[in-house]
Amino acid sequence: QQQVKQSPQSLIVQKGGISIINCAYENTAFDYFPWYQQFPGKGPALLIAIRPDVSEKKEGRFTISFNKSAKQFSLHIMDSQPGDSATYFCAATSNYQLIWGAGTKLIIKP
Amino acid sequence: EAQVTQNPRYLITVTGKKLTVTCSQNMNHEYMSWYRQDPGLGLRQIYYSMNVEVTDKGDVPEGYKVSRKEKRNFPLILESPSPNQTSLYFCASSPKGANQPQHFGDGTRLSIL
């Protein structure tokens, strides 16, 4: 019930394309779903987050789509750029414990 | 500059030799947390603290201890390190809890031989 399953494990996208990463959860008590971006040698940094009272949140080229009934959420990166190459983690929490997906290594080819 | 500072950044040590990884934040955050990151497993929470003198176990607390005597500091203690604790460790903080943006340190890479 505590797991967050993330896919794909790795993803290669051409510059200018759309990158899509998916996550699924089981615990219906989760009420905060962040996405973190991590570059080599650095700690994760919050990219965008959503709460379950909305189905979509957009910040610049980054969009979270949230499907409460399916218990799934996804990150869409529009017009992907080489600088977006990083590892992306989804996560979920209900209060003090943050449960993480296994991560997706994204490579944007120039 | 708002930051979470971890020390040391790298450490190679031997089984059974007690070690402490320090973590300090300058944002007056109430919530602090420790994670370990292993390939293919993402990040897993070790311990977290809701405020001074209030701590609780995460998903993988075995072999670790923490304390929160001051708001800014949250050290991670390995009393008798073992090779299966070789990992990349991150400290993070947020204003109130895990359901708010967390600020992460740059990590501590521990190798236990």
PDB file of C-alpha atoms in Angstrom:
ATOM      1  CA  GLN A   1       0.000   0.000   0.000  1.00  0.00           C
ATOM      2  CA  GLN A   2       2.969   2.266   0.509  1.00  0.00           C
ATOM      3  CA  GLN A   3       4.563   1.778  -2.904  1.00  0.00           C
ATOM      4  CA  VAL A   4       4.844   4.246  -5.746  1.00  0.00           C
ATOM      5  CA  LYS A   5       5.603   2.559  -9.072  1.00  0.00           C
ATOM      6  CA  GLN A   6       7.375   4.651 -11.705  1.00  0.00           C
ATOM      7  CA  SER A   7       7.950   3.955 -15.383  1.00  0.00           C
ATOM      8  CA  PRO A   8       9.885   3.903 -17.601  1.00  0.00           C
ATOM      9  CA  GLN A   9      13.243   3.315 -15.948  1.00  0.00           C
ATOM     10  CA  SER A  10      14.971   5.231 -18.740  1.00  0.00           C
ATOM     11  CA  LEU A  11      13.808   7.385 -21.606  1.00  0.00           C
ATOM     12  CA  ILE A  12      15.467   8.909 -24.661  1.00  0.00           C
ATOM     13  CA  VAL A  13      13.673  11.770 -26.409  1.00  0.00           C
ATOM     14  CA  GLN A  14      14.675  13.965 -29.314  1.00  0.00           C
ATOM     15  CA  LYS A  15      15.126  17.666 -28.678  1.00  0.00           C
ATOM     16  CA  GLY A  16      11.790  19.417 -29.057  1.00  0.00           C
ATOM     17  CA  GLY A  17       9.790  16.272 -28.330  1.00  0.00           C
ATOM     18  CA  ILE A  18       7.486  15.443 -25.436  1.00  0.00           C
ATOM     19  CA  SER A  19       8.822  13.432 -22.494  1.00  0.00           C
ATOM     20  CA  ILE A  20       6.256  11.470 -20.490  1.00  0.00           C
ATOM     21  CA  ILE A  21       6.914   9.698 -17.181  1.00  0.00           C
ATOM     22  CA  ASN A  22       4.218   7.769 -15.343  1.00  0.00           C
ATOM     23  CA  CYS A  23       3.598   6.864 -11.719  1.00  0.00           C
ATOM     24  CA  ALA A  24       0.989   4.773  -9.931  1.00  0.00           C
ATOM     25  CA  TYR A  25       0.170   4.569  -6.244  1.00  0.00           C
ATOM     26  CA  GLU A  26      -2.029   2.438  -3.999  1.00  0.00           C
ATOM     27  CA  ASN A  27      -2.551   4.381  -0.783  1.00  0.00           C
ATOM     28  CA  THR A  28      -5.676   6.514  -1.154  1.00  0.00           C
ATOM     29  CA  ALA A  29      -4.599   8.581   1.871  1.00  0.00           C
ATOM     30  CA  PHE A  30      -1.838  10.241  -0.160  1.00  0.00           C
ATOM     31  CA  ASP A  31      -2.645  13.907  -0.682  1.00  0.00           C
ATOM     32  CA  TYR A  32       0.504  15.466  -2.137  1.00  0.00           C
ATOM     33  CA  PHE A  33       2.306  14.307  -5.269  1.00  0.00           C
ATOM     34  CA  PRO A  34       5.601  16.036  -6.082  1.00  0.00           C
ATOM     35  CA  TRP A  35       8.048  15.501  -8.898  1.00  0.00           C
ATOM     36  CA  TYR A  36      11.730  16.017  -8.190  1.00  0.00           C
ATOM     37  CA  GLN A  37      14.559  16.539 -10.667  1.00  0.00           C
ATOM     38  CA  GLN A  38      18.077  15.386  -9.880  1.00  0.00           C
ATOM     39  CA  PHE A  39      21.302  16.208 -11.703  1.00  0.00           C
ATOM     40  CA  PRO A  40      24.487  14.148 -11.156  1.00  0.00           C
ATOM     41  CA  GLY A  41      26.260  15.067  -7.933  1.00  0.00           C
ATOM     42  CA  LYS A  42      23.321  17.081  -6.624  1.00  0.00           C
ATOM     43  CA  GLY A  43      20.389  16.516  -4.355  1.00  0.00           C
ATOM     44  CA  PRO A  44      16.861  16.306  -5.779  1.00  0.00           C
ATOM     45  CA  ALA A  45      15.097  19.615  -6.380  1.00  0.00           C
ATOM     46  CA  LEU A  46      11.340  20.099  -6.478  1.00  0.00           C
ATOM     47  CA  LEU A  47      10.106  20.572 -10.028  1.00  0.00           C
ATOM     48  CA  ILE A  48       6.335  20.664  -9.677  1.00  0.00           C
ATOM     49  CA  ALA A  49       3.719  19.206  -7.330  1.00  0.00           C
ATOM     50  CA  ILE A  50      -0.024  18.575  -7.313  1.00  0.00           C
ATOM     51  CA  ARG A  51      -2.741  17.880  -4.778  1.00  0.00           C
ATOM     52  CA  PRO A  52      -5.615  15.507  -5.628  1.00  0.00           C
ATOM     53  CA  ASP A  53      -8.299  18.196  -5.819  1.00  0.00           C
ATOM     54  CA  VAL A  54      -7.094  19.170  -9.328  1.00  0.00           C
ATOM     55  CA  SER A  55      -6.569  17.012 -12.426  1.00  0.00           C
ATOM     56  CA  GLU A  56      -3.784  19.019 -14.024  1.00  0.00           C
ATOM     57  CA  LYS A  57      -1.133  21.553 -13.099  1.00  0.00           C
ATOM     58  CA  LYS A  58       1.115  23.365 -15.528  1.00  0.00           C
ATOM     59  CA  GLU A  59       4.281  25.340 -14.871  1.00  0.00           C
ATOM     60  CA  GLY A  60       6.055  26.464 -18.008  1.00  0.00           C
ATOM     61  CA  ARG A  61       6.969  23.406 -20.062  1.00  0.00           C
ATOM     62  CA  PHE A  62       6.160  21.007 -17.211  1.00  0.00           C
ATOM     63  CA  THR A  63       2.680  19.572 -16.629  1.00  0.00           C
ATOM     64  CA  ILE A  64       1.385  17.073 -14.085  1.00  0.00           C
ATOM     65  CA  SER A  65      -1.699  15.091 -15.064  1.00  0.00           C
ATOM     66  CA  PHE A  66      -3.516  13.438 -12.159  1.00  0.00           C
ATOM     67  CA  ASN A  67      -6.134  10.672 -12.364  1.00  0.00           C
ATOM     68  CA  LYS A  68      -7.535  10.077  -8.890  1.00  0.00           C
ATOM     69  CA  SER A  69      -9.831   7.178  -9.837  1.00  0.00           C
ATOM     70  CA  ALA A  70      -7.010   5.297 -11.560  1.00  0.00           C
ATOM     71  CA  LYS A  71      -4.527   6.272  -8.841  1.00  0.00           C
ATOM     72  CA  GLN A  72      -2.049   7.445 -11.453  1.00  0.00           C
ATOM     73  CA  PHE A  73      -0.176  10.641 -12.195  1.00  0.00           C
ATOM     74  CA  SER A  74       2.266  11.618 -14.883  1.00  0.00           C
ATOM     75  CA  LEU A  75       4.813  14.271 -15.767  1.00  0.00           C
ATOM     76  CA  HIS A  76       4.853  15.754 -19.258  1.00  0.00           C
ATOM     77  CA  ILE A  77       7.804  17.826 -20.438  1.00  0.00           C
ATOM     78  CA  MET A  78       6.940  19.769 -23.573  1.00  0.00           C
ATOM     79  CA  ASP A  79       9.580  20.938 -26.061  1.00  0.00           C
ATOM     80  CA  SER A  80      12.208  18.860 -24.248  1.00  0.00           C
ATOM     81  CA  GLN A  81      15.693  20.399 -24.172  1.00  0.00           C
ATOM     82  CA  PRO A  82      19.151  18.894 -23.595  1.00  0.00           C
ATOM     83  CA  GLY A  83      19.258  20.755 -20.265  1.00  0.00           C
ATOM     84  CA  ASP A  84      16.294  18.638 -19.139  1.00  0.00           C
ATOM     85  CA  SER A  85      18.526  15.545 -19.161  1.00  0.00           C
ATOM     86  CA  ALA A  86      18.391  14.363 -15.554  1.00  0.00           C
ATOM     87  CA  THR A  87      16.837  11.757 -13.313  1.00  0.00           C
ATOM     88  CA  TYR A  88      13.203  12.385 -12.389  1.00  0.00           C
ATOM     89  CA  PHE A  89      11.461  11.008  -9.318  1.00  0.00           C
ATOM     90  CA  CYS A  90       7.787  10.976  -8.510  1.00  0.00           C
ATOM     91  CA  ALA A  91       6.732  10.758  -4.886  1.00  0.00           C
ATOM     92  CA  ALA A  92       3.649  10.714  -2.691  1.00  0.00           C
ATOM     93  CA  THR A  93       2.830  11.497   0.902  1.00  0.00           C
ATOM     94  CA  SER A  94      -0.022  11.988   3.304  1.00  0.00           C
ATOM     95  CA  ASN A  95       1.856  13.817   6.047  1.00  0.00           C
ATOM     96  CA  TYR A  96       5.370  13.180   7.295  1.00  0.00           C
ATOM     97  CA  GLN A  97       6.586  10.197   5.249  1.00  0.00           C
ATOM     98  CA  LEU A  98       7.506  10.696   1.602  1.00  0.00           C
ATOM     99  CA  ILE A  99       7.353   7.561  -0.575  1.00  0.00           C
ATOM    100  CA  TRP A 100       9.432   7.717  -3.756  1.00  0.00           C
ATOM    101  CA  GLY A 101       9.318   6.066  -7.135  1.00  0.00           C
ATOM    102  CA  ALA A 102      12.470   4.336  -8.386  1.00  0.00           C
ATOM    103  CA  GLY A 103      13.357   7.156 -10.800  1.00  0.00           C
ATOM    104  CA  THR A 104      13.533   7.717 -14.557  1.00  0.00           C
ATOM    105  CA  LYS A 105      16.761   8.645 -16.285  1.00  0.00           C
ATOM    106  CA  LEU A 106      15.828  11.042 -19.077  1.00  0.00           C
ATOM    107  CA  ILE A 107      18.212  11.780 -21.948  1.00  0.00           C
ATOM    108  CA  ILE A 108      17.339  14.466 -24.482  1.00  0.00           C
ATOM    109  CA  LYS A 109      19.203  13.982 -27.760  1.00  0.00           C
ATOM    110  CA  PRO A 110      20.228  17.215 -29.560  1.00  0.00           C
TER     111      PRO A 110
ATOM    112  CA  GLU B   1      21.419  31.822   0.762  1.00  0.00           C
ATOM    113  CA  ALA B   2      18.897  29.193   1.820  1.00  0.00           C
ATOM    114  CA  GLN B   3      20.650  25.865   2.055  1.00  0.00           C
ATOM    115  CA  VAL B   4      20.962  22.441   3.616  1.00  0.00           C
ATOM    116  CA  THR B   5      24.571  21.552   4.383  1.00  0.00           C
ATOM    117  CA  GLN B   6      25.800  18.003   4.857  1.00  0.00           C
ATOM    118  CA  ASN B   7      29.217  16.884   6.027  1.00  0.00           C
ATOM    119  CA  PRO B   8      31.237  15.025   5.064  1.00  0.00           C
ATOM    120  CA  ARG B   9      30.503  14.778   1.346  1.00  0.00           C
ATOM    121  CA  TYR B  10      32.487  11.566   1.002  1.00  0.00           C
ATOM    122  CA  LEU B  11      33.613   9.010   3.566  1.00  0.00           C
ATOM    123  CA  ILE B  12      35.281   5.624   3.316  1.00  0.00           C
ATOM    124  CA  THR B  13      35.406   3.732   6.585  1.00  0.00           C
ATOM    125  CA  VAL B  14      35.426   0.227   8.028  1.00  0.00           C
ATOM    126  CA  THR B  15      32.774  -2.007   9.517  1.00  0.00           C
ATOM    127  CA  GLY B  16      31.948  -1.247  13.137  1.00  0.00           C
ATOM    128  CA  LYS B  17      33.562   2.194  13.389  1.00  0.00           C
ATOM    129  CA  LYS B  18      30.946   4.662  14.619  1.00  0.00           C
ATOM    130  CA  LEU B  19      30.336   7.644  12.369  1.00  0.00           C
ATOM    131  CA  THR B  20      28.139  10.724  12.264  1.00  0.00           C
ATOM    132  CA  VAL B  21      26.922  12.614   9.226  1.00  0.00           C
ATOM    133  CA  THR B  22      25.936  16.155  10.091  1.00  0.00           C
ATOM    134  CA  CYS B  23      23.085  18.117   8.533  1.00  0.00           C
ATOM    135  CA  SER B  24      22.306  21.774   9.090  1.00  0.00           C
ATOM    136  CA  GLN B  25      19.658  24.063   7.570  1.00  0.00           C
ATOM    137  CA  ASN B  26      19.417  27.861   7.740  1.00  0.00           C
ATOM    138  CA  MET B  27      15.748  28.275   6.811  1.00  0.00           C
ATOM    139  CA  ASN B  28      14.183  27.816  10.268  1.00  0.00           C
ATOM    140  CA  HIS B  29      12.348  24.754   8.983  1.00  0.00           C
ATOM    141  CA  GLU B  30      10.510  22.537  11.443  1.00  0.00           C
ATOM    142  CA  TYR B  31      10.664  19.338   9.382  1.00  0.00           C
ATOM    143  CA  MET B  32      13.876  17.507   8.565  1.00  0.00           C
ATOM    144  CA  SER B  33      14.468  14.093   7.062  1.00  0.00           C
ATOM    145  CA  TRP B  34      17.176  11.636   6.069  1.00  0.00           C
ATOM    146  CA  TYR B  35      17.056   9.489   2.925  1.00  0.00           C
ATOM    147  CA  ARG B  36      19.300   6.934   1.360  1.00  0.00           C
ATOM    148  CA  GLN B  37      19.521   6.545  -2.407  1.00  0.00           C
ATOM    149  CA  ASP B  38      20.435   3.232  -3.989  1.00  0.00           C
ATOM    150  CA  PRO B  39      20.426   2.380  -7.725  1.00  0.00           C
ATOM    151  CA  GLY B  40      17.070   1.093  -8.905  1.00  0.00           C
ATOM    152  CA  LEU B  41      15.402   1.797  -5.559  1.00  0.00           C
ATOM    153  CA  GLY B  42      14.964   5.537  -5.637  1.00  0.00           C
ATOM    154  CA  LEU B  43      15.122   7.294  -2.287  1.00  0.00           C
ATOM    155  CA  ARG B  44      14.021   5.634   0.912  1.00  0.00           C
ATOM    156  CA  GLN B  45      13.288   7.520   4.098  1.00  0.00           C
ATOM    157  CA  ILE B  46      15.394   6.583   7.116  1.00  0.00           C
ATOM    158  CA  TYR B  47      14.165   8.945   9.856  1.00  0.00           C
ATOM    159  CA  TYR B  48      12.330  12.212  10.013  1.00  0.00           C
ATOM    160  CA  SER B  49      11.785  14.919  12.580  1.00  0.00           C
ATOM    161  CA  MET B  50       8.682  17.073  12.896  1.00  0.00           C
ATOM    162  CA  ASN B  51      10.355  19.513  15.293  1.00  0.00           C
ATOM    163  CA  VAL B  52      12.932  19.769  18.068  1.00  0.00           C
ATOM    164  CA  GLU B  53      13.033  16.582  20.170  1.00  0.00           C
ATOM    165  CA  VAL B  54      10.390  14.892  17.940  1.00  0.00           C
ATOM    166  CA  THR B  55      11.630  12.144  15.618  1.00  0.00           C
ATOM    167  CA  ASP B  56      10.138   9.049  14.012  1.00  0.00           C
ATOM    168  CA  LYS B  57      11.170   6.093  11.885  1.00  0.00           C
ATOM    169  CA  GLY B  58      10.867   6.035   8.120  1.00  0.00           C
ATOM    170  CA  ASP B  59      10.915   2.946   5.929  1.00  0.00           C
ATOM    171  CA  VAL B  60      14.502   1.805   6.607  1.00  0.00           C
ATOM    172  CA  PRO B  61      15.566   2.861  10.133  1.00  0.00           C
ATOM    173  CA  GLU B  62      17.528  -0.263  11.133  1.00  0.00           C
ATOM    174  CA  GLY B  63      21.157   0.485  11.977  1.00  0.00           C
ATOM    175  CA  TYR B  64      20.658   4.259  12.186  1.00  0.00           C
ATOM    176  CA  LYS B  65      20.032   6.780  14.950  1.00  0.00           C
ATOM    177  CA  VAL B  66      19.129  10.454  14.836  1.00  0.00           C
ATOM    178  CA  SER B  67      18.721  13.321  17.261  1.00  0.00           C
ATOM    179  CA  ARG B  68      17.148  16.762  17.013  1.00  0.00           C
ATOM    180  CA  LYS B  69      18.361  18.886  19.885  1.00  0.00           C
ATOM    181  CA  GLU B  70      18.295  22.138  17.917  1.00  0.00           C
ATOM    182  CA  LYS B  71      16.006  23.228  15.126  1.00  0.00           C
ATOM    183  CA  ARG B  72      18.777  23.701  12.561  1.00  0.00           C
ATOM    184  CA  ASN B  73      20.684  20.416  13.086  1.00  0.00           C
ATOM    185  CA  PHE B  74      19.696  16.812  12.420  1.00  0.00           C
ATOM    186  CA  PRO B  75      22.691  14.450  12.559  1.00  0.00           C
ATOM    187  CA  LEU B  76      22.554  10.866  11.313  1.00  0.00           C
ATOM    188  CA  ILE B  77      24.475   8.373  13.449  1.00  0.00           C
ATOM    189  CA  LEU B  78      25.684   4.940  12.406  1.00  0.00           C
ATOM    190  CA  GLU B  79      26.723   3.276  15.665  1.00  0.00           C
ATOM    191  CA  SER B  80      28.177   0.138  14.062  1.00  0.00           C
ATOM    192  CA  PRO B  81      28.245   0.593  10.276  1.00  0.00           C
ATOM    193  CA  SER B  82      28.013  -2.449   8.032  1.00  0.00           C
ATOM    194  CA  PRO B  83      28.690  -2.846   4.285  1.00  0.00           C
ATOM    195  CA  ASN B  84      24.951  -2.867   3.476  1.00  0.00           C
ATOM    196  CA  GLN B  85      24.854   0.767   4.643  1.00  0.00           C
ATOM    197  CA  THR B  86      27.122   1.775   1.763  1.00  0.00           C
ATOM    198  CA  SER B  87      24.955   4.288  -0.037  1.00  0.00           C
ATOM    199  CA  LEU B  88      24.338   7.907  -1.007  1.00  0.00           C
ATOM    200  CA  TYR B  89      22.640   9.799   1.813  1.00  0.00           C
ATOM    201  CA  PHE B  90      20.562  12.967   1.590  1.00  0.00           C
ATOM    202  CA  CYS B  91      19.283  15.299   4.258  1.00  0.00           C
ATOM    203  CA  ALA B  92      16.271  17.485   3.508  1.00  0.00           C
ATOM    204  CA  SER B  93      14.129  20.078   5.249  1.00  0.00           C
ATOM    205  CA  SER B  94      10.765  21.760   4.720  1.00  0.00           C
ATOM    206  CA  PRO B  95       8.716  24.323   6.632  1.00  0.00           C
ATOM    207  CA  LYS B  96       6.241  21.894   8.205  1.00  0.00           C
ATOM    208  CA  GLY B  97       6.148  18.390   6.711  1.00  0.00           C
ATOM    209  CA  ALA B  98       6.705  16.027   3.785  1.00  0.00           C
ATOM    210  CA  ASN B  99       3.668  17.511   2.018  1.00  0.00           C
ATOM    211  CA  GLN B 100       5.557  20.737   1.390  1.00  0.00           C
ATOM    212  CA  PRO B 101       8.559  21.411  -0.899  1.00  0.00           C
ATOM    213  CA  GLN B 102      11.693  19.895   0.568  1.00  0.00           C
ATOM    214  CA  HIS B 103      15.147  21.424   0.191  1.00  0.00           C
ATOM    215  CA  PHE B 104      17.917  18.860  -0.167  1.00  0.00           C
ATOM    216  CA  GLY B 105      21.606  18.871   0.641  1.00  0.00           C
ATOM    217  CA  ASP B 106      24.097  17.741  -1.986  1.00  0.00           C
ATOM    218  CA  GLY B 107      24.516  14.314  -0.463  1.00  0.00           C
ATOM    219  CA  THR B 108      27.048  12.230   1.440  1.00  0.00           C
ATOM    220  CA  ARG B 109      28.548   9.196  -0.245  1.00  0.00           C
ATOM    221  CA  LEU B 110      29.396   6.570   2.368  1.00  0.00           C
ATOM    222  CA  SER B 111      31.463   3.466   1.668  1.00  0.00           C
ATOM    223  CA  ILE B 112      31.659   0.893   4.451  1.00  0.00           C
ATOM    224  CA  LEU B 113      34.376  -1.692   3.867  1.00  0.00           C
TER     225      LEU B 113
END
